[in-house]
Backbone as JSON, one array per atom type, in Angstrom:
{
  "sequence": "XXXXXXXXXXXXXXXXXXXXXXXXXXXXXXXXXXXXXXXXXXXXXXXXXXXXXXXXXXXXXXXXXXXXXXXXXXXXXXXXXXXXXXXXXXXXXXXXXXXXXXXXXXXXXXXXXXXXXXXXXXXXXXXXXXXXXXXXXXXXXXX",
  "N": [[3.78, -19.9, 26.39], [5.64, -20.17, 23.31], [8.23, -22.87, 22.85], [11.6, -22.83, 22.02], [12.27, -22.85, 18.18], [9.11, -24.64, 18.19], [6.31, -25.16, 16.3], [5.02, -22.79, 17.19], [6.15, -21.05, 17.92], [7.4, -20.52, 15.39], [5.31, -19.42, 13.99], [4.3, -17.27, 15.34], [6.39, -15.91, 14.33], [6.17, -15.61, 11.72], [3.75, -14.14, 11.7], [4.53, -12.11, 12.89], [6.22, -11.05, 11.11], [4.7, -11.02, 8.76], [3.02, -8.65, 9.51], [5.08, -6.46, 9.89], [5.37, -6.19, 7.22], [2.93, -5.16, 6.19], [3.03, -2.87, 7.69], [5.25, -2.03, 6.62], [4.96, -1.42, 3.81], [2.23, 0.61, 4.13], [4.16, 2.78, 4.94], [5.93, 3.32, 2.6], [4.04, 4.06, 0.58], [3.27, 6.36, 1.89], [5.84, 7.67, 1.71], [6.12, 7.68, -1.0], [3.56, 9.63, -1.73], [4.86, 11.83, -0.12], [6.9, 12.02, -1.49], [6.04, 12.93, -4.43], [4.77, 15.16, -3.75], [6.9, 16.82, -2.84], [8.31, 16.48, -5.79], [6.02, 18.25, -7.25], [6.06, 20.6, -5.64], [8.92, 21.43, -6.33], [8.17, 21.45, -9.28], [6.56, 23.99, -9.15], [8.3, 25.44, -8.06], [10.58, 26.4, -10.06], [8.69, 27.07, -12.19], [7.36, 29.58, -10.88], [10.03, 30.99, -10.83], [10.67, 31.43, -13.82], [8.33, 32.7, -14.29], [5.85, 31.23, -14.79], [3.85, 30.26, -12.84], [1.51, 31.1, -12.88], [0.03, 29.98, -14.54], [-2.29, 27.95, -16.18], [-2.17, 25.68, -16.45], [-0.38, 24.83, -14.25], [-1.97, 25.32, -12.17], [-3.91, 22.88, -12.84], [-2.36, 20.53, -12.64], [-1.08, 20.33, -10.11], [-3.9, 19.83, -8.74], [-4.05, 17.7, -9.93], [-1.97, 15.8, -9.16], [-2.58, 16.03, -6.04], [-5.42, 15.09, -5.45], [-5.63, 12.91, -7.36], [-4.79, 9.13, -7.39], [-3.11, 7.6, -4.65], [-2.11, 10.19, -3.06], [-3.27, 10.36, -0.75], [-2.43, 8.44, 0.58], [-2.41, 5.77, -0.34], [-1.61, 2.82, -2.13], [-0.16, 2.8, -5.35], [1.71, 0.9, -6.75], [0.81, -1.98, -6.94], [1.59, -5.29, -4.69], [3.26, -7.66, -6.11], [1.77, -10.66, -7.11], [1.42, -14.31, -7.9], [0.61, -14.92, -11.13], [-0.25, -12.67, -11.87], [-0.68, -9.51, -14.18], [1.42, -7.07, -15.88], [-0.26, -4.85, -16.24], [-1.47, -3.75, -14.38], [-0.25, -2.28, -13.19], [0.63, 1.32, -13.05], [0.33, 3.58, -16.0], [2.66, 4.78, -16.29], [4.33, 3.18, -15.03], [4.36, 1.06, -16.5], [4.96, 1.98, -18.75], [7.79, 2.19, -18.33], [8.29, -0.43, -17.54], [8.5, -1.8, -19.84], [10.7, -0.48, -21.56], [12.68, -1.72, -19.79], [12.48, -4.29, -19.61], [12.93, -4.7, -21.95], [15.55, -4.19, -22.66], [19.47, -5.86, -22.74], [20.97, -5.13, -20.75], [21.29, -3.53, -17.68], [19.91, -0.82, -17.26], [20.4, 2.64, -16.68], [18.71, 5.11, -14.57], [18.39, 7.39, -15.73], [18.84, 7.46, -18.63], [16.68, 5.8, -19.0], [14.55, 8.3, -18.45], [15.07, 9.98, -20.73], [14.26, 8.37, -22.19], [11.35, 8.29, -22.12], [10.77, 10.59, -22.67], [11.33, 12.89, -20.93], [13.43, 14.16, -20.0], [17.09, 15.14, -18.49], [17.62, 16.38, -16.12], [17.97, 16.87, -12.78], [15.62, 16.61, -11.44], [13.73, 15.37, -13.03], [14.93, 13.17, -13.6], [15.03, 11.73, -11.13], [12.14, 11.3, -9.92], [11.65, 8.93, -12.08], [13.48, 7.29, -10.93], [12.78, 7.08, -8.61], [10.6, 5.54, -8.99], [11.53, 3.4, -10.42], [12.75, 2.46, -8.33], [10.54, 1.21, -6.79], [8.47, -0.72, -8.26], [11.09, -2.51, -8.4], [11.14, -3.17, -5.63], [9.18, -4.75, -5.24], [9.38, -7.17, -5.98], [8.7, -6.96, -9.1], [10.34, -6.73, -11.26], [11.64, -9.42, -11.13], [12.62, -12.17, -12.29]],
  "CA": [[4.77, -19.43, 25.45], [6.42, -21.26, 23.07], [9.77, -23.19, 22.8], [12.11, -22.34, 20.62], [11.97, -24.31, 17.42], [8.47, -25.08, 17.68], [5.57, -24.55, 15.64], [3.73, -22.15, 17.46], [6.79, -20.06, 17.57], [7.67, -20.35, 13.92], [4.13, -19.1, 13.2], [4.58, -16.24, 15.69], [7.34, -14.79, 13.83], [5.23, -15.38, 10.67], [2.71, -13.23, 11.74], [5.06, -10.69, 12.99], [6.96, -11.03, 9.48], [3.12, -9.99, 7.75], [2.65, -7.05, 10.39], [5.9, -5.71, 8.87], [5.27, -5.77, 5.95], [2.04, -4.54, 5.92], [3.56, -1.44, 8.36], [6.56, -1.03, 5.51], [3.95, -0.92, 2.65], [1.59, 1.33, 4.32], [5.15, 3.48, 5.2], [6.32, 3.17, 1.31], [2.51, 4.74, 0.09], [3.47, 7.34, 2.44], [7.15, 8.21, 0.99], [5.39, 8.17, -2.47], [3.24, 11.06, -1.22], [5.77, 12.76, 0.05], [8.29, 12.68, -2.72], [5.23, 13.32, -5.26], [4.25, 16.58, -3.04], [8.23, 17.32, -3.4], [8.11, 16.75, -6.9], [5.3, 19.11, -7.57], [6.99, 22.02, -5.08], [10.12, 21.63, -7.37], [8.28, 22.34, -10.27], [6.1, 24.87, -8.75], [9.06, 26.61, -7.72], [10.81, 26.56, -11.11], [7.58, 27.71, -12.82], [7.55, 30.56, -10.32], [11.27, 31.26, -11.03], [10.47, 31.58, -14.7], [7.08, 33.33, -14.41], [4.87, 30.61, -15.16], [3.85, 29.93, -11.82], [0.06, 31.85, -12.86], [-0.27, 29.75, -15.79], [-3.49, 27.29, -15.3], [-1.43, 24.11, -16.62], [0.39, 24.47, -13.31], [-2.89, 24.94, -11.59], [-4.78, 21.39, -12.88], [-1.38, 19.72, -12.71], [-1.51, 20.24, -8.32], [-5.18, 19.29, -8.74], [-4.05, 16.3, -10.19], [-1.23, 15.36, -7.95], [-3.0, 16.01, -5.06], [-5.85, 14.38, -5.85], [-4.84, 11.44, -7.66], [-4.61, 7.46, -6.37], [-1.86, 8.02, -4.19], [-2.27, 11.02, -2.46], [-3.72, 10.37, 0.38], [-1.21, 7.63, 0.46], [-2.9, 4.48, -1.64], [-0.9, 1.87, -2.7], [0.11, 2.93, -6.68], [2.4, -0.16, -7.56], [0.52, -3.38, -5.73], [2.61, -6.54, -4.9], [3.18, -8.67, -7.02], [1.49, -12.21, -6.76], [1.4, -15.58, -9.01], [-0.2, -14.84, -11.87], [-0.66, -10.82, -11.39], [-0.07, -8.95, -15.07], [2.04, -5.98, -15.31], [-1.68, -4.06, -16.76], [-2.58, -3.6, -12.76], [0.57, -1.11, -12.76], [0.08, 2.78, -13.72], [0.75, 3.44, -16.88], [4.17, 5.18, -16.25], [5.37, 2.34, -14.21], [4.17, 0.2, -17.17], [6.02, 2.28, -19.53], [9.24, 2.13, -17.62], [8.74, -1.65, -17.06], [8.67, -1.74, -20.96], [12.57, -0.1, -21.18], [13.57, -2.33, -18.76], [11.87, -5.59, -20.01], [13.63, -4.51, -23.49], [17.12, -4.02, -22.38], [19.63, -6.79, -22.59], [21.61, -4.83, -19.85], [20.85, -2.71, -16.24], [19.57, 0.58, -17.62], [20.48, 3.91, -15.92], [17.46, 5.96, -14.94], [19.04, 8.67, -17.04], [18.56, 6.9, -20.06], [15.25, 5.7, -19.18], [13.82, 9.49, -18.47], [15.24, 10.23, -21.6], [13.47, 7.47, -23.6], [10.75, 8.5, -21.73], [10.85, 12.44, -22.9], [11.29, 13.9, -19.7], [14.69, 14.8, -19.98], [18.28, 14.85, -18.02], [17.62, 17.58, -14.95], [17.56, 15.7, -11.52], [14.44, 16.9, -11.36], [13.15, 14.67, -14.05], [15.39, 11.34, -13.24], [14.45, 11.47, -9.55], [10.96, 10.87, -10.02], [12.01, 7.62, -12.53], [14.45, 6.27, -10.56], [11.64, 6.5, -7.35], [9.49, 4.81, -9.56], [12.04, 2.16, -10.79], [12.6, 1.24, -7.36], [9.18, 0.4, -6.1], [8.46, -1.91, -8.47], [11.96, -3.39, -8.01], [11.19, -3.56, -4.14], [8.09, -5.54, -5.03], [9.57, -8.1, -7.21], [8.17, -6.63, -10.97], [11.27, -6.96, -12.52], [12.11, -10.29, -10.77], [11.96, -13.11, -13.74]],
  "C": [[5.38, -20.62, 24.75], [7.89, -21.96, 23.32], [10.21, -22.96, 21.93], [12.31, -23.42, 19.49], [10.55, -24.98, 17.27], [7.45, -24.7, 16.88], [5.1, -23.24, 16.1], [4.92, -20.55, 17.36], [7.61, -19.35, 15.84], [6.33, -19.13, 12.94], [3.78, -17.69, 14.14], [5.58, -14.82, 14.57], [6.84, -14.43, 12.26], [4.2, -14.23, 10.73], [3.4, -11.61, 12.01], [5.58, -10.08, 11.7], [5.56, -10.01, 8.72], [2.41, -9.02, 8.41], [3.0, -6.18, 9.75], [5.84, -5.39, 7.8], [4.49, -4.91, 4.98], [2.05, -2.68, 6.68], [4.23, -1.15, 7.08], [5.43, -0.68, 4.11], [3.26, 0.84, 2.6], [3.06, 2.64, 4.77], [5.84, 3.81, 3.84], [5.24, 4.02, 0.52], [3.06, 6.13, 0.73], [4.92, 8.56, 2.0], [6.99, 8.7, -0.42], [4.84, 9.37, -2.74], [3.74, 12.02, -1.14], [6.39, 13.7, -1.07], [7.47, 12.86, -4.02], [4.8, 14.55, -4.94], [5.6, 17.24, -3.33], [8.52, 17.75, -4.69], [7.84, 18.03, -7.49], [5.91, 20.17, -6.97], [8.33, 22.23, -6.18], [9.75, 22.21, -8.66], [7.16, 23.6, -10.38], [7.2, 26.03, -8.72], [9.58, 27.31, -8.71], [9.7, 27.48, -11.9], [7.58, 29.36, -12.28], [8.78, 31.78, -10.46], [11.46, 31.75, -12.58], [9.29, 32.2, -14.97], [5.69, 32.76, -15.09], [3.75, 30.34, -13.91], [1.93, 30.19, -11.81], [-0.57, 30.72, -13.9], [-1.35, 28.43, -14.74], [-3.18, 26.07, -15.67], [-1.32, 23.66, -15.25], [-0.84, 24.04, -12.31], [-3.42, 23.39, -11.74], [-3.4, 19.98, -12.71], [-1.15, 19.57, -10.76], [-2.82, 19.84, -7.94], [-5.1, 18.09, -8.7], [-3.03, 15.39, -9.52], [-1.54, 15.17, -6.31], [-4.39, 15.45, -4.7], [-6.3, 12.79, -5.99], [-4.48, 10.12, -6.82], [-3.14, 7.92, -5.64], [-1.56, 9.19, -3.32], [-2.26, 11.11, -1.17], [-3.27, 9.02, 0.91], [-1.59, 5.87, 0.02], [-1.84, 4.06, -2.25], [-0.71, 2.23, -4.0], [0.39, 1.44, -7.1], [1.81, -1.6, -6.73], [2.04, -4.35, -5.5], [2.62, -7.44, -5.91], [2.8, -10.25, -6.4], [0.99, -12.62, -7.92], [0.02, -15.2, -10.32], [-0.92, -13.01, -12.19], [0.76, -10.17, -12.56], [0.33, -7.57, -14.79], [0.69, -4.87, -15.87], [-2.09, -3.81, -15.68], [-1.43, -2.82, -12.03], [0.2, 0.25, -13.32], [0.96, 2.46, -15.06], [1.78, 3.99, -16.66], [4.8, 3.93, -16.1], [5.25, 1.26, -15.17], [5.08, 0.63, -18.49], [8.11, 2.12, -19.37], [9.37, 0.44, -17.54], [9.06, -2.04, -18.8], [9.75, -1.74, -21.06], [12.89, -1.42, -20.35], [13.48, -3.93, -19.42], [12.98, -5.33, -21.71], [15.05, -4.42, -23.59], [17.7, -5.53, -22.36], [20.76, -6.2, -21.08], [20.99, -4.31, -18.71], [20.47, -1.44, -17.6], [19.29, 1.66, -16.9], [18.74, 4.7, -15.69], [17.42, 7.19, -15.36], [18.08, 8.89, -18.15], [17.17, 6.57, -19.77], [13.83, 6.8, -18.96], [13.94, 9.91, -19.99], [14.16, 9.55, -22.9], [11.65, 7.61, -22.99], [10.05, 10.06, -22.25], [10.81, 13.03, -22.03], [12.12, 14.59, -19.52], [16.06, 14.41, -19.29], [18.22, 15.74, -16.7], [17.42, 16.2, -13.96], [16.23, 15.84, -11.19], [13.32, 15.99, -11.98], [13.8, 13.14, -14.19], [15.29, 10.98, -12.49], [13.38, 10.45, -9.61], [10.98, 9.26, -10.69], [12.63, 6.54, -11.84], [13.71, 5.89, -9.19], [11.07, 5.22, -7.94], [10.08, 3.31, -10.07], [12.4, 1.31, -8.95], [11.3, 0.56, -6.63], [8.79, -0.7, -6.7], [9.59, -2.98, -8.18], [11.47, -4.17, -6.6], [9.86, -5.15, -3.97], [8.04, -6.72, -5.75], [8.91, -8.1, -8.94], [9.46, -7.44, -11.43], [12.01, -8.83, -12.36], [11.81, -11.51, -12.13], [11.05, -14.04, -13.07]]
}
């Protein structure tokens, strides 16, 4: 075992450090899932609630959510490393980094559903404001 202070234990906690991280990732893919399966029930339900619920939009739109990179809980937003353009994000998360990159202030994820056309329902700033934090978490927006 090591002593404390020396290399071998410095490079222990290193390794434990890139366990974690690679657990919280693969745990983050998984929340994505989730709250993308949530999503879709929300506007399943709505649809249902309004009598759309038959319509075959709704159908290829659960096709495509369920589906889709991410699903089966795949990394969407990678990490960011040296030299790694924002073109290797989805295009949402590339549209949203847009807004943000363009602002001289913080920008609500209100306002950025809005400039988005999605709207003002929580239903529709949820999903943005998920999406604004993952890249945050992964250093995107970091200068």
């Amino acid at each position: 075992m090591s002593s404390p202070g020396s290399p071998g234990r410095c490079s222990d906690a290193c390794d434990r450090a890139e366990r974690l991280r690679k657990e919280l990732a693969e745990i983050d893919a998984e929340v994505a899932r989730l709250e993308a399966a949530e999503v879709m029930i929300g506007q399943f339900i709505e649809a249902e609630r309004v009598g759309e619920a038959d319509d075959p939009a709704m159908a290829t739109e659960l096709e495509r959510v369920t589906t889709a990179p991410g699903a089966g809980g795949m990394l969407l937003v990678p990490h960011r490393e040296l030299g790694m353009a924002e073109s290797v994000l989805p295009a949402d998360c590339q549209a949203i980094m847009k807004i943000v990159s363009a602002a001289s202030d913080p920008v609500p994820a209100r306002d950025i559903s809005v400039q988005l056309g999605k709207g003002t329902a929580p239903g529709q700033v949820e999903p943005v404001r998920d999406k604004l934090r993952r890249p945050a978490l992964r250093a995107w927006t970091a200068p």
